[in-house]
C-alpha cells in the first residue's frame, strides 16, 4: 500500500507539475479576488475588471488582473460504496477514486490551504477534519485508500454524505464529489444545497462495463449494492438496450450536475486519468479567463 501510494504521488506530481502553472492550479472557478497587475484591455476581457484609474492616466483601456486567493478550504465527498469495487480495465473504480483524491490534494495544497473529507461506504461514514500541510494531505489519501470495503449487499448513501458536509455550514470553499453516480438520484437536492455555498466539482468514475456489455454470450450480471445476480445471454438486443439505459442515466447525471452549477470531470478505468484531469483543469481556466474552451 505504501509503495503504491508513493508511486501515485510521484506520477501525479511529475505530470501535473509539468503541465499546469500558476498560483493556484485552477480548480477554483474564476481568476481570484486579490488585486494583481494592470494590463491593456483585449477583446474578450471581462469589462467588469476595467481599471478606470489606469485607463484615465494612460488614455488606453486597461483591466486589473486578479490572482488566486491565498487560502482555500477544500472538502472531498468520497463515495466508496460497493459499486466502486469493480473494474475490468487497468484498475478498479475504487482505485480511480483514490487517484482522484490524490490529484485534488496535490492541486489544492500550499499557501495555507486546508483539505478535509467525508468518506462514505454505505456501512459507515468517516469524517476527516480539514487541515493543511503535505504530510496531512498524504495521510488523507492513505486514509481513503485504507478504508475497508463494505459488505456485499450494502447500499451506498451519497445523499447522506453530501448532507453531512452541508450541515452544519462550513466556510466557503471548494467541494469535490467523487462517485460513480450509479443508482438513484436522491443526491440531487443535497448537492444543489452544497453548491449554493461552495464552488463544486463532481468527478464521475466509470468502467467500460458500466456503459456497455461485451459480446461474450452468457454472462452473470451482479448488483454489488443489493447482492442480486442474474444470468443472461448478451444478445445484440440486450446489449443495445443496456447501452441505451446507461447513456440515459449518464445524461441524467450530467444534467443534474450542470443545473447545480458543478464542474463535471469524467475519469475512466480504461483511459489516462491524469491526462483527462489536465484537460479538465486547463479548459476550466480558459473558460474563466475568457479564452477559447
Short mmCIF file of C-alpha atoms in Angstrom, two decimals:
data_model
loop_
_atom_site.label_atom_id
_atom_site.label_comp_id
_atom_site.label_asym_id
_atom_site.label_seq_id
_atom_site.Cartn_x
_atom_site.Cartn_y
_atom_site.Cartn_z
CA UNK A 1 0.00 0.00 0.00
CA UNK A 2 2.75 2.47 0.99
CA UNK A 3 4.73 1.83 -2.19
CA UNK A 4 1.62 2.18 -4.33
CA UNK A 5 0.65 5.50 -2.73
CA UNK A 6 4.18 6.82 -3.14
CA UNK A 7 4.17 5.87 -6.81
CA UNK A 8 0.79 7.57 -7.23
CA UNK A 9 2.12 10.78 -5.66
CA UNK A 10 5.26 10.79 -7.79
CA UNK A 11 3.32 10.22 -11.01
CA UNK A 12 0.76 12.89 -10.12
CA UNK A 13 3.40 15.46 -9.21
CA UNK A 14 5.58 14.73 -12.23
CA UNK A 15 2.80 15.01 -14.80
CA UNK A 16 0.67 17.76 -13.27
CA UNK A 17 3.58 20.00 -12.29
CA UNK A 18 4.90 19.79 -15.82
CA UNK A 19 1.64 20.82 -17.46
CA UNK A 20 -0.07 23.25 -15.10
CA UNK A 21 1.34 26.51 -13.84
CA UNK A 22 0.04 29.34 -11.66
CA UNK A 23 -0.51 30.48 -8.10
CA UNK A 24 -3.43 28.11 -7.85
CA UNK A 25 -3.66 25.34 -10.39
CA UNK A 26 -7.12 26.30 -11.48
CA UNK A 27 -9.61 24.06 -9.69
CA UNK A 28 -11.33 27.08 -8.17
CA UNK A 29 -13.56 28.89 -10.68
CA UNK A 30 -12.62 32.44 -11.53
CA UNK A 31 -9.38 34.34 -11.61
CA UNK A 32 -9.32 35.08 -7.88
CA UNK A 33 -10.04 38.13 -5.75
CA UNK A 34 -6.68 39.64 -4.80
CA UNK A 35 -5.65 42.64 -6.96
CA UNK A 36 -2.88 41.96 -9.43
CA UNK A 37 -1.23 43.95 -12.22
CA UNK A 38 -2.98 46.12 -14.78
CA UNK A 39 -2.64 45.32 -18.48
CA UNK A 40 -4.11 46.70 -21.72
CA UNK A 41 -7.65 45.60 -22.50
CA UNK A 42 -8.03 42.85 -25.11
CA UNK A 43 -11.23 41.84 -26.92
CA UNK A 44 -13.00 39.21 -24.87
CA UNK A 45 -11.82 40.51 -21.48
CA UNK A 46 -14.43 40.97 -18.76
CA UNK A 47 -15.32 44.68 -18.75
CA UNK A 48 -16.18 44.43 -15.06
CA UNK A 49 -12.44 44.18 -14.41
CA UNK A 50 -11.73 47.50 -16.12
CA UNK A 51 -9.27 49.68 -14.18
CA UNK A 52 -10.63 53.16 -14.80
CA UNK A 53 -7.86 54.96 -12.91
CA UNK A 54 -5.10 53.47 -15.10
CA UNK A 55 -7.26 53.94 -18.20
CA UNK A 56 -7.67 57.65 -17.41
CA UNK A 57 -3.95 58.14 -16.82
CA UNK A 58 -2.81 56.34 -19.95
CA UNK A 59 -5.83 57.07 -22.21
CA UNK A 60 -5.63 53.36 -23.17
CA UNK A 61 -8.20 50.91 -21.79
CA UNK A 62 -6.69 48.73 -19.06
CA UNK A 63 -8.06 45.93 -16.93
CA UNK A 64 -6.90 44.92 -13.48
CA UNK A 65 -5.88 41.27 -13.29
CA UNK A 66 -6.51 39.34 -10.11
CA UNK A 67 -4.62 36.47 -8.55
CA UNK A 68 -5.96 33.45 -6.78
CA UNK A 69 -6.93 33.64 -3.12
CA UNK A 70 -4.18 32.52 -0.83
CA UNK A 71 -6.26 30.31 1.45
CA UNK A 72 -8.59 27.65 0.17
CA UNK A 73 -10.55 25.12 2.19
CA UNK A 74 -11.33 22.03 0.13
CA UNK A 75 -13.79 19.34 1.17
CA UNK A 76 -13.98 15.96 -0.52
CA UNK A 77 -17.06 13.75 -0.52
CA UNK A 78 -15.71 10.31 -1.44
CA UNK A 79 -18.19 7.58 -2.33
CA UNK A 80 -16.60 4.18 -1.66
CA UNK A 81 -19.78 2.13 -1.87
CA UNK A 82 -19.73 -1.45 -3.13
CA UNK A 83 -20.37 -0.44 -6.74
CA UNK A 84 -16.87 1.07 -6.87
CA UNK A 85 -15.25 -2.27 -6.00
CA UNK A 86 -15.39 -3.18 -9.66
CA UNK A 87 -13.17 -2.79 -12.69
CA UNK A 88 -12.50 -4.56 -15.96
CA UNK A 89 -9.70 -2.40 -17.38
CA UNK A 90 -6.49 -1.01 -15.86
CA UNK A 91 -7.86 -0.74 -12.32
CA UNK A 92 -10.98 -0.80 -10.17
CA UNK A 93 -13.16 2.27 -9.90
CA UNK A 94 -12.17 2.44 -6.23
CA UNK A 95 -8.50 2.82 -7.25
CA UNK A 96 -9.51 5.62 -9.59
CA UNK A 97 -11.35 7.38 -6.75
CA UNK A 98 -8.17 7.21 -4.63
CA UNK A 99 -6.18 8.63 -7.56
CA UNK A 100 -8.69 11.49 -7.89
CA UNK A 101 -8.29 12.27 -4.19
CA UNK A 102 -4.52 12.40 -4.67
CA UNK A 103 -4.85 14.73 -7.66
CA UNK A 104 -7.17 17.15 -5.83
CA UNK A 105 -4.91 17.11 -2.77
CA UNK A 106 -1.91 17.96 -4.97
CA UNK A 107 -3.67 20.68 -6.96
CA UNK A 108 -5.02 22.50 -3.92
CA UNK A 109 -2.18 22.21 -1.41
CA UNK A 110 0.16 25.03 -0.34
CA UNK A 111 -0.33 28.64 0.68
CA UNK A 112 -2.12 27.83 3.92
CA UNK A 113 -4.78 25.78 2.14
CA UNK A 114 -6.62 23.05 4.03
CA UNK A 115 -8.27 19.84 2.88
CA UNK A 116 -10.75 17.52 4.59
CA UNK A 117 -13.07 14.72 3.60
CA UNK A 118 -16.30 12.86 4.24
CA UNK A 119 -15.85 9.21 3.22
CA UNK A 120 -18.93 7.04 2.79
CA UNK A 121 -19.08 3.28 2.27
CA UNK A 122 -22.79 2.87 2.96
CA UNK A 123 -21.93 0.93 6.14
CA UNK A 124 -20.24 3.86 7.83
CA UNK A 125 -19.34 7.49 7.42
CA UNK A 126 -15.81 8.71 8.15
CA UNK A 127 -15.12 12.41 8.73
CA UNK A 128 -11.60 13.73 8.28
CA UNK A 129 -11.19 17.35 9.51
CA UNK A 130 -9.76 19.98 7.18
CA UNK A 131 -6.10 20.76 7.88
CA UNK A 132 -3.08 21.90 5.93
CA UNK A 133 0.34 20.56 5.12
CA UNK A 134 1.86 17.98 2.80
CA UNK A 135 2.06 15.28 5.47
CA UNK A 136 -1.61 15.72 6.29
CA UNK A 137 -2.62 15.56 2.62
CA UNK A 138 -0.64 12.33 2.26
CA UNK A 139 -2.35 10.96 5.33
CA UNK A 140 -5.75 11.82 3.88
CA UNK A 141 -5.03 9.93 0.65
CA UNK A 142 -3.83 6.97 2.71
CA UNK A 143 -6.98 7.13 4.85
CA UNK A 144 -9.17 6.91 1.75
CA UNK A 145 -7.09 4.08 0.28
CA UNK A 146 -7.22 2.06 3.52
CA UNK A 147 -10.96 2.48 4.10
CA UNK A 148 -12.41 -1.05 4.49
CA UNK A 149 -14.61 -2.28 1.67
CA UNK A 150 -18.30 -2.58 2.53
CA UNK A 151 -20.00 -5.95 2.71
CA UNK A 152 -21.71 -7.08 -0.47
CA UNK A 153 -25.36 -6.09 -0.38
CA UNK A 154 -24.66 -2.77 1.37
CA UNK A 155 -26.28 0.15 -0.39
CA UNK A 156 -24.34 3.36 -0.81
CA UNK A 157 -25.54 6.64 0.67
CA UNK A 158 -24.12 9.51 -1.38
CA UNK A 159 -27.04 11.75 -0.42
CA UNK A 160 -26.31 11.20 3.27
CA UNK A 161 -22.61 12.01 2.80
CA UNK A 162 -23.46 15.25 1.00
CA UNK A 163 -25.90 16.17 3.75
CA UNK A 164 -23.21 15.58 6.39
CA UNK A 165 -20.96 18.05 4.60
CA UNK A 166 -23.75 20.57 4.06
CA UNK A 167 -24.81 20.72 7.70
CA UNK A 168 -23.55 22.40 9.72
CA UNK A 169 -22.50 25.04 7.17
CA UNK A 170 -18.75 25.26 6.69
CA UNK A 171 -16.52 28.06 5.50
CA UNK A 172 -17.00 28.79 1.81
CA UNK A 173 -14.50 26.95 -0.34
CA UNK A 174 -14.26 24.12 -2.83
CA UNK A 175 -16.34 20.94 -2.60
CA UNK A 176 -15.33 17.94 -4.71
CA UNK A 177 -17.67 14.94 -5.00
CA UNK A 178 -16.12 11.66 -6.20
CA UNK A 179 -18.56 8.90 -7.13
CA UNK A 180 -19.77 6.69 -9.97
CA UNK A 181 -23.25 8.22 -9.52
CA UNK A 182 -24.90 4.89 -10.26
CA UNK A 183 -28.31 4.03 -8.83
CA UNK A 184 -30.91 6.52 -7.63
CA UNK A 185 -30.72 10.29 -7.97
CA UNK A 186 -31.55 11.15 -4.34
CA UNK A 187 -28.27 13.07 -4.10
CA UNK A 188 -29.51 15.93 -6.29
CA UNK A 189 -31.11 18.06 -3.57
CA UNK A 190 -28.21 17.98 -1.05
CA UNK A 191 -25.76 18.55 -3.90
CA UNK A 192 -27.64 21.68 -5.01
CA UNK A 193 -27.65 22.90 -1.42
CA UNK A 194 -23.91 22.33 -1.15
CA UNK A 195 -23.24 24.02 -4.50
CA UNK A 196 -25.16 27.09 -3.37
CA UNK A 197 -22.44 27.78 -0.79
CA UNK A 198 -19.30 26.27 -2.32
CA UNK A 199 -17.63 26.02 -5.69
CA UNK A 200 -18.43 22.50 -6.81
CA UNK A 201 -16.67 19.87 -8.88
CA UNK A 202 -18.10 16.40 -9.48
CA UNK A 203 -15.70 13.63 -10.51
CA UNK A 204 -17.54 10.70 -12.10
CA UNK A 205 -15.56 7.44 -12.17
CA UNK A 206 -16.63 4.89 -14.76
CA UNK A 207 -15.70 1.48 -16.09
CA UNK A 208 -16.43 0.41 -19.70
CA UNK A 209 -18.84 -2.24 -18.43
CA UNK A 210 -20.92 0.49 -16.77
CA UNK A 211 -21.70 1.71 -20.28
CA UNK A 212 -21.98 -1.36 -22.47
CA UNK A 213 -21.96 -5.13 -22.32
CA UNK A 214 -19.37 -7.17 -24.22
CA UNK A 215 -20.37 -9.67 -26.85
CA UNK A 216 -19.50 -12.75 -24.79
CA UNK A 217 -22.61 -14.89 -24.93
CA UNK A 218 -23.91 -15.87 -21.49
CA UNK A 219 -22.85 -13.53 -18.68
CA UNK A 220 -23.70 -13.12 -14.99
CA UNK A 221 -24.81 -9.60 -14.04
CA UNK A 222 -24.42 -8.69 -10.37
CA UNK A 223 -25.52 -5.70 -8.31
CA UNK A 224 -22.92 -5.37 -5.51
CA UNK A 225 -25.15 -3.00 -3.53
CA UNK A 226 -28.07 -5.44 -3.34
CA UNK A 227 -26.31 -8.76 -3.82
CA UNK A 228 -28.68 -9.77 -6.61
CA UNK A 229 -27.34 -11.74 -9.57
CA UNK A 230 -28.85 -12.75 -12.87
CA UNK A 231 -27.50 -14.92 -15.65
CA UNK A 232 -28.39 -13.54 -19.08
CA UNK A 233 -27.47 -14.07 -22.69
CA UNK A 234 -25.76 -10.93 -24.03
CA UNK A 235 -27.72 -10.81 -27.24
CA UNK A 236 -27.49 -7.88 -29.63
CA UNK A 237 -30.88 -6.62 -28.44
CA UNK A 238 -29.92 -6.82 -24.75
CA UNK A 239 -26.62 -5.06 -25.36
CA UNK A 240 -28.41 -2.31 -27.28
CA UNK A 241 -30.98 -1.81 -24.52
CA UNK A 242 -28.28 -1.85 -21.83
CA UNK A 243 -26.23 0.79 -23.67
CA UNK A 244 -29.32 2.96 -24.18
CA UNK A 245 -30.27 2.76 -20.49
CA UNK A 246 -26.69 3.54 -19.42
CA UNK A 247 -26.50 6.52 -21.78
CA UNK A 248 -29.83 7.82 -20.49
CA UNK A 249 -28.65 7.59 -16.88
CA UNK A 250 -25.35 9.31 -17.63
CA UNK A 251 -27.19 12.11 -19.43
CA UNK A 252 -29.48 12.49 -16.41
CA UNK A 253 -26.46 12.71 -14.10
CA UNK A 254 -24.74 15.27 -16.35
CA UNK A 255 -27.90 17.40 -16.48
CA UNK A 256 -28.29 17.32 -12.69
CA UNK A 257 -24.66 18.36 -12.17
CA UNK A 258 -24.94 21.14 -14.75
CA UNK A 259 -28.09 22.51 -13.13
CA UNK A 260 -26.32 22.59 -9.79
CA UNK A 261 -23.51 24.60 -11.37
CA UNK A 262 -20.91 21.88 -10.78
CA UNK A 263 -17.93 21.24 -12.97
CA UNK A 264 -18.08 17.70 -14.34
CA UNK A 265 -14.94 15.59 -14.79
CA UNK A 266 -15.29 12.02 -16.06
CA UNK A 267 -12.48 9.55 -15.30
CA UNK A 268 -12.50 6.05 -16.80
CA UNK A 269 -10.61 2.94 -15.80
CA UNK A 270 -9.60 2.40 -19.43
CA UNK A 271 -8.14 5.86 -20.10
CA UNK A 272 -5.31 8.11 -18.88
CA UNK A 273 -6.90 9.72 -15.83
CA UNK A 274 -4.12 12.30 -15.38
CA UNK A 275 -4.45 13.49 -18.98
CA UNK A 276 -8.23 13.74 -18.51
CA UNK A 277 -7.70 15.76 -15.34
CA UNK A 278 -5.27 18.10 -17.08
CA UNK A 279 -7.70 18.74 -19.95
CA UNK A 280 -10.48 19.49 -17.47
CA UNK A 281 -8.41 21.92 -15.39
CA UNK A 282 -6.90 23.72 -18.38
CA UNK A 283 -10.31 24.05 -20.02
CA UNK A 284 -11.76 25.40 -16.77
CA UNK A 285 -9.04 28.02 -16.51
CA UNK A 286 -9.51 29.09 -20.12
CA UNK A 287 -13.27 29.49 -19.77
CA UNK A 288 -12.93 31.67 -16.71
CA UNK A 289 -10.14 33.77 -18.22
CA UNK A 290 -12.25 34.48 -21.29
CA UNK A 291 -10.25 32.29 -23.67
CA UNK A 292 -11.47 29.61 -26.01
CA UNK A 293 -12.50 26.31 -24.41
#
